[in-house]
Short mmCIF file of C-alpha atoms in Angstrom, two decimals:
data_model
loop_
_atom_site.label_atom_id
_atom_site.label_comp_id
_atom_site.label_asym_id
_atom_site.label_seq_id
_atom_site.Cartn_x
_atom_site.Cartn_y
_atom_site.Cartn_z
CA MET A 1 134.70 84.13 101.81
CA ALA A 2 132.09 86.81 101.56
CA ASP A 3 131.64 86.85 105.36
CA THR A 4 135.41 87.21 105.81
CA ALA A 5 135.59 90.11 103.40
CA THR A 6 132.71 91.86 105.11
CA ALA A 7 134.36 91.29 108.59
CA ARG A 8 137.56 92.90 107.26
CA ARG A 9 135.72 95.90 105.96
CA LEU A 10 133.84 96.59 109.21
CA PRO A 11 136.88 97.97 111.12
CA ARG A 12 137.69 100.31 108.22
CA VAL A 13 134.11 101.54 108.15
CA ASN A 14 134.09 102.11 111.95
CA VAL A 15 137.38 104.06 111.72
CA VAL A 16 135.99 106.29 108.93
CA MET A 17 132.77 106.91 110.98
CA VAL A 18 134.80 107.83 114.09
CA LEU A 19 137.09 110.17 112.17
CA TYR A 20 133.99 111.81 110.56
CA LEU A 21 132.25 112.26 113.95
CA LEU A 22 135.38 113.76 115.38
CA PHE A 23 135.67 116.16 112.42
CA MET A 24 132.08 117.27 112.93
CA LEU A 25 132.50 117.75 116.74
CA VAL A 26 135.69 119.84 116.50
CA PRO A 27 133.73 123.10 115.73
CA ILE A 28 131.33 122.42 118.55
CA TYR A 29 134.13 121.62 120.98
CA TRP A 30 136.06 124.79 119.97
CA LEU A 31 132.91 126.85 120.48
CA VAL A 32 132.45 125.49 124.02
CA ASN A 33 136.23 125.92 124.58
CA MET A 34 136.06 129.68 123.63
CA SER A 35 132.91 130.23 125.72
CA LEU A 36 134.78 129.21 128.89
CA LYS A 37 137.73 131.59 128.19
CA THR A 38 138.25 135.26 128.86
CA ASN A 39 138.43 137.55 125.84
CA ASN A 40 142.12 138.28 126.50
CA GLU A 41 142.97 134.54 126.59
CA ILE A 42 141.14 133.98 123.29
CA LEU A 43 143.02 136.74 121.49
CA SER A 44 146.52 136.21 123.12
CA SER A 45 147.09 132.51 123.09
CA PHE A 46 146.18 129.16 121.46
CA SER A 47 145.10 126.39 123.75
CA LEU A 48 142.99 123.23 123.56
CA TRP A 49 141.31 123.92 126.81
CA PRO A 50 140.71 127.01 129.03
CA GLN A 51 143.78 128.06 131.09
CA ASP A 52 141.69 130.36 133.21
CA LEU A 53 138.15 128.78 133.40
CA THR A 54 135.37 131.27 133.63
CA PHE A 55 131.56 131.20 133.36
CA ALA A 56 131.35 135.00 133.16
CA ASN A 57 130.33 134.88 129.51
CA TYR A 58 127.32 132.79 130.25
CA MET A 59 126.42 135.05 133.19
CA THR A 60 126.55 138.00 130.89
CA ILE A 61 123.96 136.42 128.61
CA LEU A 62 121.69 135.19 131.30
CA THR A 63 121.66 138.53 133.24
CA ASP A 64 121.76 141.03 130.33
CA ALA A 65 118.25 141.71 128.87
CA SER A 66 119.70 142.59 125.49
CA TRP A 67 120.97 139.04 125.25
CA TYR A 68 118.45 136.74 127.04
CA MET A 69 115.47 138.61 125.49
CA GLY A 70 116.83 137.50 122.09
CA TYR A 71 116.31 133.91 123.09
CA VAL A 72 112.83 134.73 124.44
CA ASN A 73 111.84 136.41 121.18
CA SER A 74 113.19 133.54 119.09
CA ILE A 75 111.34 130.88 121.13
CA ILE A 76 108.12 132.92 120.90
CA TYR A 77 107.96 133.38 117.11
CA VAL A 78 109.46 129.93 116.37
CA THR A 79 106.66 128.32 118.53
CA MET A 80 103.98 130.45 116.81
CA ASN A 81 105.31 129.60 113.41
CA THR A 82 105.51 125.81 114.10
CA VAL A 83 101.92 125.69 115.47
CA ILE A 84 100.54 127.85 112.51
CA SER A 85 102.44 125.88 109.84
CA VAL A 86 101.44 122.48 111.08
CA ALA A 87 97.79 123.55 111.70
CA VAL A 88 97.53 124.85 108.13
CA ALA A 89 99.38 122.06 106.53
CA LEU A 90 97.33 119.25 108.13
CA PRO A 91 94.07 119.88 106.19
CA ALA A 92 95.90 120.80 103.00
CA ALA A 93 97.92 117.58 103.13
CA TYR A 94 94.78 115.52 103.76
CA ALA A 95 93.16 117.02 100.70
CA PHE A 96 96.11 116.28 98.56
CA SER A 97 96.37 112.68 99.88
CA ARG A 98 92.67 111.77 99.66
CA TYR A 99 91.08 113.73 96.81
CA GLN A 100 91.78 114.27 93.16
CA PHE A 101 90.80 117.65 91.65
CA VAL A 102 91.63 119.76 88.66
CA GLY A 103 95.24 121.08 88.90
CA ASP A 104 96.01 119.24 92.08
CA LYS A 105 99.54 118.26 90.95
CA HIS A 106 100.23 121.72 89.66
CA LEU A 107 99.11 123.24 92.89
CA PHE A 108 101.31 120.78 94.84
CA PHE A 109 104.26 121.75 92.71
CA TRP A 110 103.51 125.44 93.09
CA LEU A 111 103.64 125.04 96.91
CA LEU A 112 107.08 123.42 96.60
CA THR A 113 108.41 126.25 94.42
CA ASN A 114 107.69 128.61 97.31
CA ARG A 115 109.99 126.50 99.48
CA MET A 116 112.62 126.53 96.74
CA ALA A 117 112.81 130.35 96.59
CA PRO A 118 115.55 132.08 98.69
CA PRO A 119 114.18 134.20 101.61
CA ALA A 120 116.06 137.19 100.13
CA VAL A 121 113.39 137.35 97.39
CA PHE A 122 110.66 138.08 99.89
CA ALA A 123 112.55 140.30 102.33
CA LEU A 124 111.70 143.63 100.81
CA PRO A 125 107.99 142.89 100.04
CA PHE A 126 107.42 141.58 103.62
CA PHE A 127 109.21 144.72 105.05
CA GLN A 128 107.07 147.10 103.11
CA LEU A 129 103.84 145.19 103.77
CA TYR A 130 104.41 144.84 107.50
CA SER A 131 105.47 148.40 107.90
CA SER A 132 102.33 149.67 106.24
CA VAL A 133 99.99 147.57 108.37
CA GLY A 134 101.80 148.01 111.66
CA LEU A 135 103.17 144.52 112.07
CA PHE A 136 106.97 145.48 111.80
CA ASP A 137 109.01 144.42 114.75
CA THR A 138 106.47 141.98 116.13
CA HIS A 139 106.62 138.23 116.76
CA ILE A 140 103.67 137.47 114.56
CA ALA A 141 105.41 139.20 111.65
CA VAL A 142 108.40 136.82 111.64
CA ALA A 143 106.16 133.81 112.32
CA LEU A 144 103.90 134.55 109.31
CA ALA A 145 106.78 135.27 107.06
CA HIS A 146 108.31 131.86 107.93
CA THR A 147 105.04 130.08 107.15
CA LEU A 148 105.68 130.88 103.49
CA PHE A 149 108.45 128.39 103.54
CA ASN A 150 107.41 126.03 106.28
CA VAL A 151 103.81 125.29 105.13
CA PRO A 152 104.86 123.80 101.76
CA LEU A 153 107.50 121.68 103.51
CA ALA A 154 104.99 120.54 106.13
CA VAL A 155 102.36 119.68 103.45
CA TRP A 156 104.89 117.64 101.49
CA ILE A 157 105.96 115.71 104.50
CA LEU A 158 102.44 115.12 105.93
CA GLU A 159 101.03 114.19 102.49
CA GLY A 160 103.43 111.29 102.32
CA PHE A 161 102.51 110.00 105.75
CA MET A 162 98.79 110.39 105.04
CA ARG A 163 98.96 108.56 101.76
CA GLY A 164 100.37 105.61 103.68
CA VAL A 165 97.10 105.37 105.76
CA PRO A 166 94.48 103.25 103.99
CA LYS A 167 91.37 105.07 102.80
CA GLU A 168 89.21 102.33 104.18
CA ILE A 169 89.81 103.73 107.61
CA ASP A 170 88.13 106.94 106.71
CA GLU A 171 85.14 105.07 105.21
CA THR A 172 84.74 102.82 108.32
CA ALA A 173 84.80 105.82 110.57
CA TYR A 174 82.06 107.47 108.58
CA ILE A 175 79.93 104.35 108.68
CA ASP A 176 80.41 104.18 112.45
CA GLY A 177 78.98 107.73 112.72
CA TYR A 178 82.08 109.77 113.25
CA SER A 179 81.99 113.36 112.06
CA PHE A 180 85.06 114.49 110.11
CA PRO A 181 86.59 116.68 112.93
CA ARG A 182 86.07 113.86 115.41
CA PHE A 183 87.54 111.26 113.02
CA PHE A 184 90.40 113.51 112.23
CA VAL A 185 91.41 114.12 115.84
CA LYS A 186 90.49 110.77 117.47
CA ILE A 187 91.52 108.32 114.76
CA PHE A 188 93.50 109.87 111.96
CA MET A 189 95.92 112.09 113.91
CA PRO A 190 97.33 109.24 116.15
CA LEU A 191 98.07 107.29 112.94
CA ILE A 192 100.19 110.11 111.53
CA ALA A 193 101.72 111.24 114.81
CA SER A 194 105.21 110.48 113.59
CA GLY A 195 104.55 112.63 110.47
CA VAL A 196 103.36 115.56 112.58
CA GLY A 197 106.53 115.23 114.73
CA VAL A 198 108.76 115.33 111.67
CA ALA A 199 106.93 118.26 110.13
CA ALA A 200 107.08 120.19 113.40
CA PHE A 201 110.79 119.46 113.70
CA PHE A 202 111.63 120.86 110.30
CA CYS A 203 109.45 123.86 110.80
CA PHE A 204 111.11 124.56 114.08
CA MET A 205 114.66 124.23 112.84
CA PHE A 206 114.12 126.41 109.72
CA SER A 207 112.48 129.12 111.76
CA TRP A 208 115.11 128.83 114.54
CA VAL A 209 118.15 129.19 112.25
CA GLU A 210 116.76 131.61 109.67
CA LEU A 211 118.41 135.01 109.86
CA LEU A 212 117.61 137.22 106.96
CA LEU A 213 113.80 137.64 107.38
CA SER A 214 114.07 137.73 111.17
CA ARG A 215 116.58 140.39 111.14
CA THR A 216 114.87 142.45 108.37
CA LEU A 217 111.45 142.32 109.99
CA THR A 218 112.53 143.11 113.56
CA SER A 219 114.29 145.98 115.26
CA VAL A 220 114.10 146.07 119.02
CA ASP A 221 111.00 144.56 120.62
CA ALA A 222 111.14 141.19 118.64
CA LYS A 223 114.82 140.99 117.71
CA PRO A 224 115.91 137.29 117.81
CA ILE A 225 119.06 135.88 119.14
CA ALA A 226 120.49 135.27 115.68
CA ALA A 227 120.24 139.00 114.93
CA THR A 228 121.68 139.95 118.31
CA MET A 229 124.73 137.78 117.68
CA THR A 230 125.49 139.68 114.50
CA ARG A 231 125.58 143.04 116.43
CA THR A 232 128.26 142.34 118.97
CA VAL A 233 130.97 144.75 117.72
CA GLY A 234 131.63 147.60 120.21
CA ALA A 235 134.17 150.23 120.80
CA SER A 236 136.56 147.62 122.19
CA GLY A 237 136.04 145.21 119.36
CA VAL A 238 134.22 141.86 119.31
CA ASP A 239 133.53 140.13 122.63
CA TRP A 240 134.44 136.59 121.40
CA GLY A 241 133.77 134.91 124.71
CA VAL A 242 130.27 136.20 125.00
CA LEU A 243 129.59 135.47 121.32
CA ALA A 244 130.85 131.86 121.76
CA ALA A 245 128.61 131.36 124.77
CA ALA A 246 125.64 132.72 122.86
CA GLY A 247 126.42 130.24 120.12
CA VAL A 248 126.51 127.29 122.59
CA LEU A 249 123.15 128.39 124.04
CA THR A 250 121.73 128.73 120.56
CA ILE A 251 122.69 125.15 119.68
CA LEU A 252 120.95 123.65 122.78
CA PRO A 253 117.24 124.14 121.79
CA GLY A 254 117.85 122.44 118.37
CA ALA A 255 119.78 119.64 120.02
CA LEU A 256 116.87 119.06 122.54
CA VAL A 257 114.27 119.00 119.76
CA ILE A 258 116.38 116.50 117.78
CA TYR A 259 116.69 114.31 120.85
CA PHE A 260 112.99 114.17 121.52
CA VAL A 261 111.84 113.60 117.90
CA ARG A 262 114.84 111.43 116.69
CA ASN A 263 112.57 108.40 116.39
CA TYR A 264 110.06 110.23 114.29
CA ILE A 265 112.80 111.57 111.98
CA ALA A 266 114.15 108.06 111.57
CA LYS A 267 110.71 106.89 110.70
CA GLY A 268 110.38 109.70 108.18
CA PHE A 269 113.57 108.70 106.45
CA ALA A 270 112.36 105.01 106.40
CA LEU A 271 109.18 106.05 104.64
CA GLY A 272 111.22 108.05 102.06
CA ARG A 273 109.37 111.33 102.67
CA VAL A 274 112.20 113.19 104.43
#
């Protein structure tokens, strides 16, 4: 009887999942649909697919430096932030997972409170600090600002993965004559490779989609694509087609990263640390 009831519920669950996926895909489809239309068609008619298919919107982005440099700037500071955040979080997470010291739990909680704070709280202090030291409108300025939020998250994720590695491995490596750097790189890092992938993914995604700090701390030379997309109003109004094409191209990097680290993310959920 139980098997029969379960078999009856499965089609309903499948239908719900399909409807949910369709609901989630509608905005993405509509964005792609708009990106393949002219601005006049977008404003004058309602259609489920382009009546006059055009790739001019994508050509505008790929040939106009004011557009494609936004992607270049975003990729530069996002990569810098991901590398810095993971590099700083690795030794910190190892210390939290292997040693006990006075105030360790309080320090760990304090790190997480930095992640809980909204970016708006730090926008003005960062702006004044970077303006005074000459870092305003540079890639490193945004990368360092984002580490304030990404390092605590990376430490929290990596600490969970490291705690799952037995301490006996460390002791055995030391007995075999391994120095700490050699042990950490040759033995320990491969064991937590999935954790590094998960931490890097979340650092990348936060830095890629964050708008407030990246817009406040940049002006021209390091302006990211997220800030460029918010400044598309001209004398003739908003160019909806170009804006939609920019949105499609902005989704692609995140989708590619998700595709390559999907197994690591699933493992992180299985371990209960993500």
